[in-house]
Amino acid sequence: MTARIVVVGAGMVAHRFADSLVSRAEQDISLTILGEESRRPYDRVGLTRFFDGAGAEDLELDPAVLEDPRIRLVTGDPVAQIDRAARTVRTASGAELGYDHLVLATGSSAARPPVRGAEHPGCFVYRTLDDVEQLKAHVERRASQLGRPVRGVVIGGGLLGLEAAGALQGLDAEPTVIQSSDRLMSAQLDLPAGAVLRRLIEQRGIAVRTRTRTTSVLAGEDGEVHGVVFDDDTVLETDLVVFTVGVRPRDELARAAGLVCAPRGGVEIDPSCRTSDPDISAIGEVASFEGMCVGLVAPGYAMAEVAADRILGGGATFAGYDLSTKLKLSGVDVASFGDAFATTPGALDVVYTDPVSGVHKKLVLSDDAKTLLGGMLVGDASAYGALRPLVGGALGGDPAAYLMPAGGVEAPTAELPDEAVVCSCASVTAGTIRGAVHEEGCTDVAGIKACTKAGATCGSCVFAIKGLVGAELAKMGRSVSTALCEHFEMSRAQLFDAVRVSGLTTFSSVIERFGRGRGCDVCKPVLASILAVLVRGHVLDGENATLQDTNDHVMANMQKDGTYSVVPRMAGGEVTPEGLIVIGEIARDYGLYTKLTGGQRIDMFGARLEQLPEIWRRLVDAGFESGQAYGKSLRTVKSCVGSTWCRYGVLDSVGMAVNLELRYRGLRAPHKLKLGVSGCARECAEARGKDAGIIATAQGWNLYVGGNGGATPRHAELLVEGVDDETLIRTIDRFFMYYIRTADKLQRTAPWLEALEGGIDGLREVILEDSLGICADLDALMAQHVDSYQDEWAATLADPAKLARFQSFVNAPSTPDPDLAYVPERGQVRPASIDERRSGDVLIAGTTLEVRR
Amino acid sequence: MTAQTLDPATAPEASWLRVCRVADLEVERGRAALLGSTQVALFLLPDGSVHAVDNHDPYSGANVISRGIVGTRGEAPTVASPMYKQVFDLRTGACLDTQGKDPAALRVWPVLLQDGDVHLLCGDAR
Ligand SMILES: Cc1cc2nc3c(=O)[nH]c(=O)nc-3n(C[C@H](O)[C@H](O)[C@H](O)COP(=O)(O)OP(=O)(O)OC[C@H]3O[C@@H](n4cnc5c(N)ncnc54)[C@H](O)[C@@H]3O)c2cc1C
């Protein structure tokens, strides 16, 4: 006989329940879902995306689930009554339906506080798609009536209130958040963390009032809301009010049917998710477990799984609530997880606070400081995805390492135990993800999402998932997909050969032949680089101009405020006094901040797009050429002064450095290339930290390759020893070209060499013993590069079509970006911080920067 | 959004502003335009359509979107911010790849192409 299962409520948890039930049921079942809202189940967690342009269709939860023939979905007809004796439900429209098992998934409704006037039409709650549609319409209508930005008051400063305030800002409204307690997000944050959050919220342009209760909403004769009154009798003018003061479980049906409900609301359930009537379960926000209802989706999903399992005869139990949350407000990073308030007896706190940059992090540890119990992260929650799965487990390492500024902490996915929950929204463990890689053949995050639902809800764990998948594939001896992007199945090395062999010369022809679509920010710069080596056109010639990454786009290095820095070449670090004077004059005339680079040359910062050609005109006239500091290409050849001046110098290191820099200048590569030449074994040029390092000895030059400074330092390895100039140069030629031909995108020589078959010995076989028979090709390609070099900036200045691209605005070609602002620092300028702009302490506006000529 | 169906004459409350000529734009290489104090990034696509979105990048706070790489993600025409590489749908302004950050969108302006001129629908009439 078919088991008739009826679900009341068609929200997120009901959808998950349906998915779980039908995907696992082997017996005959029929499932009817009765929803009150007139829509198919949608992503309430992502509701705010509505203000970013997501329509109702975009928010709909996976429709494929409900297409199962065993499922019937009825929308727009709420259940009005349950008859437990007859085991039937009756809907508002009068339909009657029998059940063998009933599941209550009625969620909650948004609470409206007892405030006078809260029923005026300009008052809103923030729970359903209808709510946000009405809110948006109101803001737009009032804005056009009033002819000014609309002001909005959000009452309730929790997660939802802050999200709503952000949404109002997105509608160009000016929000104020009113919180009755002493801090924002008081359910997740303690006082110090709340104080840091408040500053971040205010910096984002959202006004905040704490310890403030609202007593009434004022409306004018036209019925429009125009203010709110607080308990100290002050009035705040506003054009609308959004209440985000909490939710009430929708337990009215259950109460009327005599099911046991908790004193504070919600239908009581046991660990099997059964109510006091064993034929009725309750799941999601309407369910009260151990006296508590929780307004988060992850525990609801866990209950859905339990209820489905029980109906199918399993023995699953609900383990209790995980209250971890992350705020979804752009630019304000906040997360709270586990025992954030340190309520466990003997718990220890480790706190890191940096009030200047607005970061506050706290970890809660067990009394022996070994087990992670929970934490709060404000201002930088990048460690959330890595830390939350570790709750209840050993922290493995110095806790402080997790609190230090971002960048330092690698997600510790490799050591995650199988039972650690990686995605709390869908409650997926590390073991499940590993299983999906092994048994279901998942090879990327998208696959894991489709297969396990991990990472599909809030997305805060995708980096952790990525790490896990990569580690599992590596363990299986499989490499992660080498496809460049959705437009090319090939790796960069394969594509390089495809372009070389086919002789194609343009991006359009390459993507038409070897790829699909129109390309993207991943494949376009890769092809720009490949074409630059094989075809050698100018970076701004024709279609090439549309392929270039950030810096190559205008042949300068973009800085944080969108202006550029300019670096002329100073081969080998040599510069004449006249050259220095010209650079000094240009920097002074354009008010550029000037600094020496690590590569022995001079960087001038703060040049605007439309100033680049004028600046370069003066540089080129003075004999300078592009330094390609912007390119994934040869940067500099650093040198010590060598035998020409130095008492210890063995060979002429500067002469060799200049020689090499002029040979490889402009050579595009998968990543930047740096060289160093030292005149003796003292190694003052730090050449072994470079992609190619050359050190003079009494026997000749030693060449070291694959070195790296930066974040992952590596000493270069000895390739050849005691060679003459000619051999040295030929060896570097081949090393570079072999690297350019075979490396992956954005792979420096150090990891390339590490991954290369046979390592340094393998490299030696290919480029010295010609084991692949490609040396003649490599030599020829480098010879073509050397012969066809042209200064990109001089060529640009000679071409009006290229110059037109440097206009600041198409309708105002020489008007500077009006938003640029600077403050003085140590006798020069730097971009103003957000605070400085807001406080008006900006002393130098970009537009009024005086230019002397 | 080549809103050829939107006719300035039938939308009197909407202020269509002429910004430049289509010929001033290059296929798949953006240009910034200045509307009062607002900066718009204009993109001409291979199909001849023109899209207008914020030049202001919500992730970096800099006015740089017009200098991003134009491409596609699935069916969506996109631009990638040159600063931190978030990818936006040119049709809706929605962020398709937040690079692990929270979602933030670009504003989108309706575009009208008429007699080789690019017009944007400006003001609150949107
Ligand atoms: C803006 C917003 C942002 C959020 N962000 C997050 C977040 O980041 N993380 C997180 O974990 N949670 C978040 N939440 C909470 C999350 O959305 C809820 O926890 C989740 O939706 C609960 O699912 P549910 O199915 O229990 O209830 P709901 O999704 O509310 O679904 C219940 C459904 O039942 C219907 N119903 C009620 N009574 C009846 C009846 N008698 N007959 C028929 N149907 C009925 C209701 O109309 C409703 O459609 C957010 C919520 C909002 C509003």
Short mmCIF file of N, CA and C in Angstrom, two decimals, chain A residues 581-705:
data_model
loop_
_atom_site.label_atom_id
_atom_site.label_comp_id
_atom_site.label_asym_id
_atom_site.label_seq_id
_atom_site.Cartn_x
_atom_site.Cartn_y
_atom_site.Cartn_z
N ILE A 581 67.09 63.31 -13.28
CA ILE A 581 66.52 64.66 -13.24
C ILE A 581 65.18 64.67 -13.97
N VAL A 582 65.13 64.03 -15.15
CA VAL A 582 63.87 63.99 -15.91
C VAL A 582 62.78 63.31 -15.08
N ILE A 583 63.13 62.20 -14.48
CA ILE A 583 62.15 61.49 -13.67
C ILE A 583 61.69 62.36 -12.50
N GLY A 584 62.66 63.03 -11.89
CA GLY A 584 62.30 63.92 -10.78
C GLY A 584 61.37 65.02 -11.24
N GLU A 585 61.63 65.57 -12.39
CA GLU A 585 60.78 66.67 -12.88
C GLU A 585 59.37 66.17 -13.18
N ILE A 586 59.30 65.01 -13.80
CA ILE A 586 57.97 64.47 -14.13
C ILE A 586 57.19 64.18 -12.86
N ALA A 587 57.85 63.54 -11.91
CA ALA A 587 57.16 63.20 -10.66
C ALA A 587 56.70 64.47 -9.96
N ARG A 588 57.52 65.48 -9.98
CA ARG A 588 57.15 66.74 -9.34
C ARG A 588 55.99 67.40 -10.10
N ASP A 589 56.08 67.45 -11.41
CA ASP A 589 55.05 68.15 -12.19
C ASP A 589 53.68 67.49 -12.07
N TYR A 590 53.68 66.17 -11.97
CA TYR A 590 52.39 65.49 -11.90
C TYR A 590 52.02 65.10 -10.47
N GLY A 591 52.83 65.51 -9.51
CA GLY A 591 52.53 65.20 -8.11
C GLY A 591 52.53 63.71 -7.84
N LEU A 592 53.44 62.98 -8.45
CA LEU A 592 53.45 61.52 -8.28
C LEU A 592 54.27 61.12 -7.07
N TYR A 593 53.75 60.17 -6.34
CA TYR A 593 54.49 59.59 -5.21
C TYR A 593 55.62 58.73 -5.79
N THR A 594 56.82 58.89 -5.28
CA THR A 594 57.97 58.23 -5.89
C THR A 594 58.66 57.29 -4.91
N LYS A 595 58.96 56.11 -5.39
CA LYS A 595 59.59 55.11 -4.52
C LYS A 595 60.50 54.22 -5.37
N LEU A 596 61.55 53.71 -4.74
CA LEU A 596 62.41 52.75 -5.44
C LEU A 596 61.76 51.37 -5.37
N THR A 597 61.87 50.61 -6.42
CA THR A 597 61.31 49.25 -6.41
C THR A 597 62.39 48.28 -5.92
N GLY A 598 61.96 47.05 -5.68
CA GLY A 598 62.91 46.02 -5.27
C GLY A 598 63.78 45.59 -6.44
N GLY A 599 63.42 45.99 -7.65
CA GLY A 599 64.15 45.57 -8.84
C GLY A 599 65.09 46.64 -9.35
N GLN A 600 65.50 47.54 -8.45
CA GLN A 600 66.49 48.56 -8.80
C GLN A 600 66.00 49.53 -9.87
N ARG A 601 64.79 50.03 -9.71
CA ARG A 601 64.37 51.13 -10.56
C ARG A 601 63.37 52.00 -9.83
N ILE A 602 62.76 52.93 -10.51
CA ILE A 602 61.97 53.95 -9.83
C ILE A 602 60.51 53.85 -10.27
N ASP A 603 59.64 53.89 -9.29
CA ASP A 603 58.21 53.76 -9.52
C ASP A 603 57.55 55.09 -9.17
N MET A 604 56.69 55.57 -10.06
CA MET A 604 55.98 56.84 -9.81
C MET A 604 54.49 56.54 -9.75
N PHE A 605 53.87 56.83 -8.62
CA PHE A 605 52.49 56.41 -8.39
C PHE A 605 51.51 57.57 -8.49
N GLY A 606 50.29 57.23 -8.90
CA GLY A 606 49.20 58.21 -8.86
C GLY A 606 48.93 58.85 -10.21
N ALA A 607 49.46 58.28 -11.30
CA ALA A 607 49.20 58.82 -12.62
C ALA A 607 47.81 58.39 -13.08
N ARG A 608 47.03 59.33 -13.58
CA ARG A 608 45.70 59.00 -14.04
C ARG A 608 45.76 58.49 -15.48
N LEU A 609 44.73 57.71 -15.83
CA LEU A 609 44.65 57.12 -17.17
C LEU A 609 45.00 58.14 -18.25
N GLU A 610 44.35 59.30 -18.18
CA GLU A 610 44.51 60.26 -19.27
C GLU A 610 45.86 60.96 -19.22
N GLN A 611 46.60 60.79 -18.09
CA GLN A 611 47.93 61.40 -18.01
C GLN A 611 49.03 60.50 -18.55
N LEU A 612 48.73 59.21 -18.68
CA LEU A 612 49.79 58.27 -19.05
C LEU A 612 50.49 58.66 -20.35
N PRO A 613 49.74 58.99 -21.43
CA PRO A 613 50.46 59.34 -22.66
C PRO A 613 51.36 60.56 -22.50
N GLU A 614 50.88 61.61 -21.78
CA GLU A 614 51.72 62.81 -21.62
C GLU A 614 52.99 62.46 -20.86
N ILE A 615 52.84 61.67 -19.81
CA ILE A 615 54.01 61.30 -19.00
C ILE A 615 54.99 60.50 -19.84
N TRP A 616 54.42 59.56 -20.61
CA TRP A 616 55.32 58.73 -21.41
C TRP A 616 55.96 59.50 -22.55
N ARG A 617 55.24 60.50 -23.07
CA ARG A 617 55.85 61.34 -24.11
C ARG A 617 57.14 61.96 -23.57
N ARG A 618 57.08 62.47 -22.36
CA ARG A 618 58.28 63.10 -21.79
C ARG A 618 59.36 62.06 -21.51
N LEU A 619 58.95 60.89 -21.04
CA LEU A 619 59.95 59.86 -20.75
C LEU A 619 60.63 59.38 -22.03
N VAL A 620 59.80 59.13 -23.05
CA VAL A 620 60.36 58.63 -24.31
C VAL A 620 61.28 59.68 -24.93
N ASP A 621 60.84 60.95 -24.87
CA ASP A 621 61.68 62.02 -25.41
C ASP A 621 63.04 62.07 -24.70
N ALA A 622 63.05 61.71 -23.43
CA ALA A 622 64.30 61.74 -22.67
C ALA A 622 65.09 60.45 -22.83
N GLY A 623 64.62 59.55 -23.70
CA GLY A 623 65.40 58.34 -23.98
C GLY A 623 64.99 57.12 -23.15
N PHE A 624 63.92 57.24 -22.34
CA PHE A 624 63.48 56.07 -21.59
C PHE A 624 62.56 55.21 -22.44
N GLU A 625 62.40 53.95 -22.02
CA GLU A 625 61.43 53.09 -22.69
C GLU A 625 60.63 52.36 -21.62
N SER A 626 59.57 51.68 -22.06
CA SER A 626 58.72 50.97 -21.12
C SER A 626 59.55 50.00 -20.29
N GLY A 627 59.24 49.93 -19.00
CA GLY A 627 59.91 48.94 -18.14
C GLY A 627 59.13 47.66 -18.03
N GLN A 628 57.97 47.59 -18.71
CA GLN A 628 57.11 46.39 -18.64
C GLN A 628 56.90 45.92 -17.19
N ALA A 629 56.87 46.88 -16.27
CA ALA A 629 56.61 46.51 -14.87
C ALA A 629 55.18 45.99 -14.76
N TYR A 630 54.35 46.28 -15.76
CA TYR A 630 52.95 45.89 -15.75
C TYR A 630 52.72 44.51 -16.33
N GLY A 631 53.70 43.96 -17.00
CA GLY A 631 53.46 42.74 -17.77
C GLY A 631 53.79 41.48 -17.02
N LYS A 632 53.13 40.38 -17.42
CA LYS A 632 53.64 39.06 -17.06
C LYS A 632 54.74 38.83 -18.07
N SER A 633 55.88 39.35 -17.77
CA SER A 633 56.97 39.41 -18.74
C SER A 633 58.25 39.68 -17.98
N LEU A 634 59.35 39.84 -18.70
CA LEU A 634 60.59 40.15 -18.00
C LEU A 634 60.41 41.44 -17.23
N ARG A 635 60.75 41.41 -15.96
CA ARG A 635 60.71 42.64 -15.17
C ARG A 635 62.09 43.27 -15.17
N THR A 636 62.96 42.82 -14.27
CA THR A 636 64.27 43.47 -14.20
C THR A 636 65.36 42.43 -14.08
N VAL A 637 66.57 42.89 -14.39
CA VAL A 637 67.76 42.09 -14.10
C VAL A 637 68.53 42.88 -13.05
N LYS A 638 68.47 42.38 -11.85
CA LYS A 638 69.11 43.09 -10.74
C LYS A 638 70.60 42.75 -10.73
N SER A 639 71.44 43.70 -10.39
CA SER A 639 72.86 43.37 -10.38
C SER A 639 73.57 44.08 -9.23
N CYS A 640 74.70 43.53 -8.85
CA CYS A 640 75.63 44.26 -7.99
C CYS A 640 76.58 45.00 -8.92
N VAL A 641 77.43 45.82 -8.37
CA VAL A 641 78.20 46.69 -9.26
C VAL A 641 79.32 45.93 -10.00
N GLY A 642 79.75 44.80 -9.45
CA GLY A 642 80.65 43.92 -10.21
C GLY A 642 82.07 44.44 -10.39
N SER A 643 82.79 43.76 -11.30
CA SER A 643 84.24 43.95 -11.40
C SER A 643 84.63 45.34 -11.89
N THR A 644 83.69 46.10 -12.48
CA THR A 644 84.08 47.41 -12.99
C THR A 644 84.44 48.38 -11.87
N TRP A 645 83.82 48.25 -10.71
CA TRP A 645 84.12 49.13 -9.57
C TRP A 645 84.50 48.36 -8.31
N CYS A 646 83.91 47.21 -8.12
CA CYS A 646 84.02 46.55 -6.83
C CYS A 646 85.40 45.91 -6.65
N ARG A 647 85.96 46.01 -5.43
CA ARG A 647 87.29 45.44 -5.16
C ARG A 647 87.27 43.92 -5.26
N TYR A 648 86.08 43.32 -5.08
CA TYR A 648 86.02 41.85 -5.06
C TYR A 648 85.45 41.27 -6.35
N GLY A 649 84.92 42.11 -7.20
CA GLY A 649 84.21 41.63 -8.38
C GLY A 649 85.09 40.74 -9.25
N VAL A 650 84.49 39.64 -9.72
CA VAL A 650 85.22 38.70 -10.57
C VAL A 650 84.91 38.96 -12.04
N LEU A 651 83.64 39.19 -12.36
CA LEU A 651 83.24 39.48 -13.74
C LEU A 651 82.36 40.74 -13.74
N ASP A 652 82.10 41.24 -14.96
CA ASP A 652 81.31 42.47 -15.11
C ASP A 652 79.82 42.16 -14.99
N SER A 653 79.31 42.16 -13.79
CA SER A 653 77.92 41.78 -13.58
C SER A 653 76.94 42.81 -14.13
N VAL A 654 77.27 44.09 -14.02
CA VAL A 654 76.34 45.10 -14.55
C VAL A 654 76.26 44.97 -16.07
N GLY A 655 77.41 44.81 -16.69
CA GLY A 655 77.42 44.67 -18.16
C GLY A 655 76.57 43.50 -18.60
N MET A 656 76.71 42.35 -17.91
CA MET A 656 75.91 41.18 -18.26
C MET A 656 74.42 41.44 -17.97
N ALA A 657 74.14 42.11 -16.86
CA ALA A 657 72.74 42.39 -16.51
C ALA A 657 72.08 43.26 -17.58
N VAL A 658 72.79 44.30 -18.02
CA VAL A 658 72.24 45.18 -19.04
C VAL A 658 71.99 44.40 -20.33
N ASN A 659 72.99 43.59 -20.67
CA ASN A 659 72.91 42.75 -21.84
C ASN A 659 71.65 41.84 -21.81
N LEU A 660 71.47 41.18 -20.67
CA LEU A 660 70.33 40.25 -20.53
C LEU A 660 69.01 41.00 -20.51
N GLU A 661 68.99 42.13 -19.83
CA GLU A 661 67.72 42.87 -19.74
C GLU A 661 67.30 43.36 -21.12
N LEU A 662 68.28 43.81 -21.92
CA LEU A 662 67.92 44.29 -23.26
C LEU A 662 67.55 43.11 -24.17
N ARG A 663 68.07 41.94 -23.88
CA ARG A 663 67.74 40.77 -24.70
C ARG A 663 66.31 40.29 -24.43
N TYR A 664 65.95 40.24 -23.16
CA TYR A 664 64.65 39.64 -22.82
C TYR A 664 63.56 40.68 -22.56
N ARG A 665 63.86 41.96 -22.69
CA ARG A 665 62.85 42.98 -22.41
C ARG A 665 61.63 42.72 -23.28
N GLY A 666 60.47 42.87 -22.68
CA GLY A 666 59.22 42.71 -23.44
C GLY A 666 58.82 41.27 -23.68
N LEU A 667 59.57 40.31 -23.17
CA LEU A 667 59.23 38.90 -23.42
C LEU A 667 58.05 38.50 -22.53
N ARG A 668 56.91 38.16 -23.14
CA ARG A 668 55.73 37.76 -22.36
C ARG A 668 55.86 36.30 -21.92
N ALA A 669 55.39 36.00 -20.72
CA ALA A 669 55.55 34.66 -20.15
C ALA A 669 54.29 34.33 -19.34
N PRO A 670 54.15 33.07 -18.88
CA PRO A 670 52.98 32.74 -18.05
C PRO A 670 52.92 33.59 -16.79
N HIS A 671 54.06 34.03 -16.30
CA HIS A 671 54.10 34.89 -15.13
C HIS A 671 55.30 35.80 -15.28
N LYS A 672 55.49 36.72 -14.30
CA LYS A 672 56.63 37.63 -14.43
C LYS A 672 57.95 36.86 -14.31
N LEU A 673 58.98 37.44 -14.93
CA LEU A 673 60.31 36.83 -14.89
C LEU A 673 61.28 37.83 -14.30
N LYS A 674 62.09 37.36 -13.36
CA LYS A 674 63.09 38.25 -12.77
C LYS A 674 64.46 37.57 -12.84
N LEU A 675 65.48 38.36 -13.09
CA LEU A 675 66.83 37.83 -13.14
C LEU A 675 67.72 38.59 -12.18
N GLY A 676 68.83 37.99 -11.83
CA GLY A 676 69.81 38.67 -11.02
C GLY A 676 71.21 38.24 -11.47
N VAL A 677 72.15 39.17 -11.41
CA VAL A 677 73.53 38.83 -11.76
C VAL A 677 74.44 39.34 -10.66
N SER A 678 75.20 38.44 -10.05
CA SER A 678 76.15 38.82 -9.01
C SER A 678 77.57 38.69 -9.56
N GLY A 679 78.42 39.66 -9.21
CA GLY A 679 79.79 39.68 -9.74
C GLY A 679 80.75 38.78 -9.02
N CYS A 680 80.31 38.19 -7.90
CA CYS A 680 81.17 37.23 -7.23
C CYS A 680 80.32 36.39 -6.29
N ALA A 681 80.94 35.46 -5.61
CA ALA A 681 80.20 34.51 -4.78
C ALA A 681 79.56 35.17 -3.56
N ARG A 682 79.90 36.45 -3.27
CA ARG A 682 79.23 37.11 -2.15
C ARG A 682 77.75 37.31 -2.46
N GLU A 683 77.37 37.27 -3.74
CA GLU A 683 75.95 37.23 -4.13
C GLU A 683 75.17 38.46 -3.68
N CYS A 684 75.74 39.65 -3.87
CA CYS A 684 75.04 40.86 -3.41
C CYS A 684 73.77 41.13 -4.21
N ALA A 685 73.64 40.56 -5.40
CA ALA A 685 72.43 40.79 -6.19
C ALA A 685 71.31 39.82 -5.81
N GLU A 686 71.56 38.94 -4.85
CA GLU A 686 70.55 37.97 -4.40
C GLU A 686 69.97 37.21 -5.58
N ALA A 687 70.87 36.80 -6.47
CA ALA A 687 70.45 36.20 -7.74
C ALA A 687 69.75 34.85 -7.56
N ARG A 688 70.06 34.16 -6.47
CA ARG A 688 69.45 32.83 -6.33
C ARG A 688 68.00 32.90 -5.87
N GLY A 689 67.50 34.10 -5.63
CA GLY A 689 66.07 34.26 -5.35
C GLY A 689 65.31 34.59 -6.62
N LYS A 690 65.94 34.48 -7.77
CA LYS A 690 65.31 34.90 -9.03
C LYS A 690 64.98 33.69 -9.90
N ASP A 691 64.17 33.95 -10.95
CA ASP A 691 63.84 32.88 -11.91
C ASP A 691 65.10 32.37 -12.58
N ALA A 692 66.00 33.29 -12.89
CA ALA A 692 67.31 32.88 -13.37
C ALA A 692 68.34 33.73 -12.64
N GLY A 693 69.26 33.10 -11.97
CA GLY A 693 70.29 33.82 -11.22
C GLY A 693 71.65 33.45 -11.77
N ILE A 694 72.48 34.47 -11.98
CA ILE A 694 73.78 34.25 -12.58
C ILE A 694 74.83 34.74 -11.59
N ILE A 695 75.80 33.89 -11.31
CA ILE A 695 76.84 34.28 -10.36
C ILE A 695 78.20 34.07 -11.01
N ALA A 696 79.03 35.11 -10.94
CA ALA A 696 80.35 35.05 -11.55
C ALA A 696 81.30 34.22 -10.71
N THR A 697 82.10 33.38 -11.37
CA THR A 697 83.18 32.66 -10.68
C THR A 697 84.44 32.82 -11.53
N ALA A 698 85.57 32.41 -10.95
CA ALA A 698 86.82 32.53 -11.70
C ALA A 698 86.80 31.69 -12.97
N GLN A 699 85.92 30.64 -12.99
CA GLN A 699 85.85 29.76 -14.17
C GLN A 699 84.84 30.25 -15.21
N GLY A 700 84.05 31.25 -14.87
CA GLY A 700 82.99 31.71 -15.78
C GLY A 700 81.68 31.86 -15.01
N TRP A 701 80.55 31.83 -15.73
CA TRP A 701 79.25 32.08 -15.08
C TRP A 701 78.62 30.78 -14.59
N ASN A 702 78.04 30.83 -13.39
CA ASN A 702 77.17 29.76 -12.94
C ASN A 702 75.72 30.22 -13.13
N LEU A 703 74.88 29.32 -13.68
CA LEU A 703 73.47 29.69 -13.89
C LEU A 703 72.59 28.85 -12.97
N TYR A 704 71.79 29.53 -12.18
CA TYR A 704 70.82 28.89 -11.28
C TYR A 704 69.42 29.22 -11.78
N VAL A 705 68.50 28.27 -11.74
CA VAL A 705 67.15 28.56 -12.24
C VAL A 705 66.07 28.12 -11.25
#
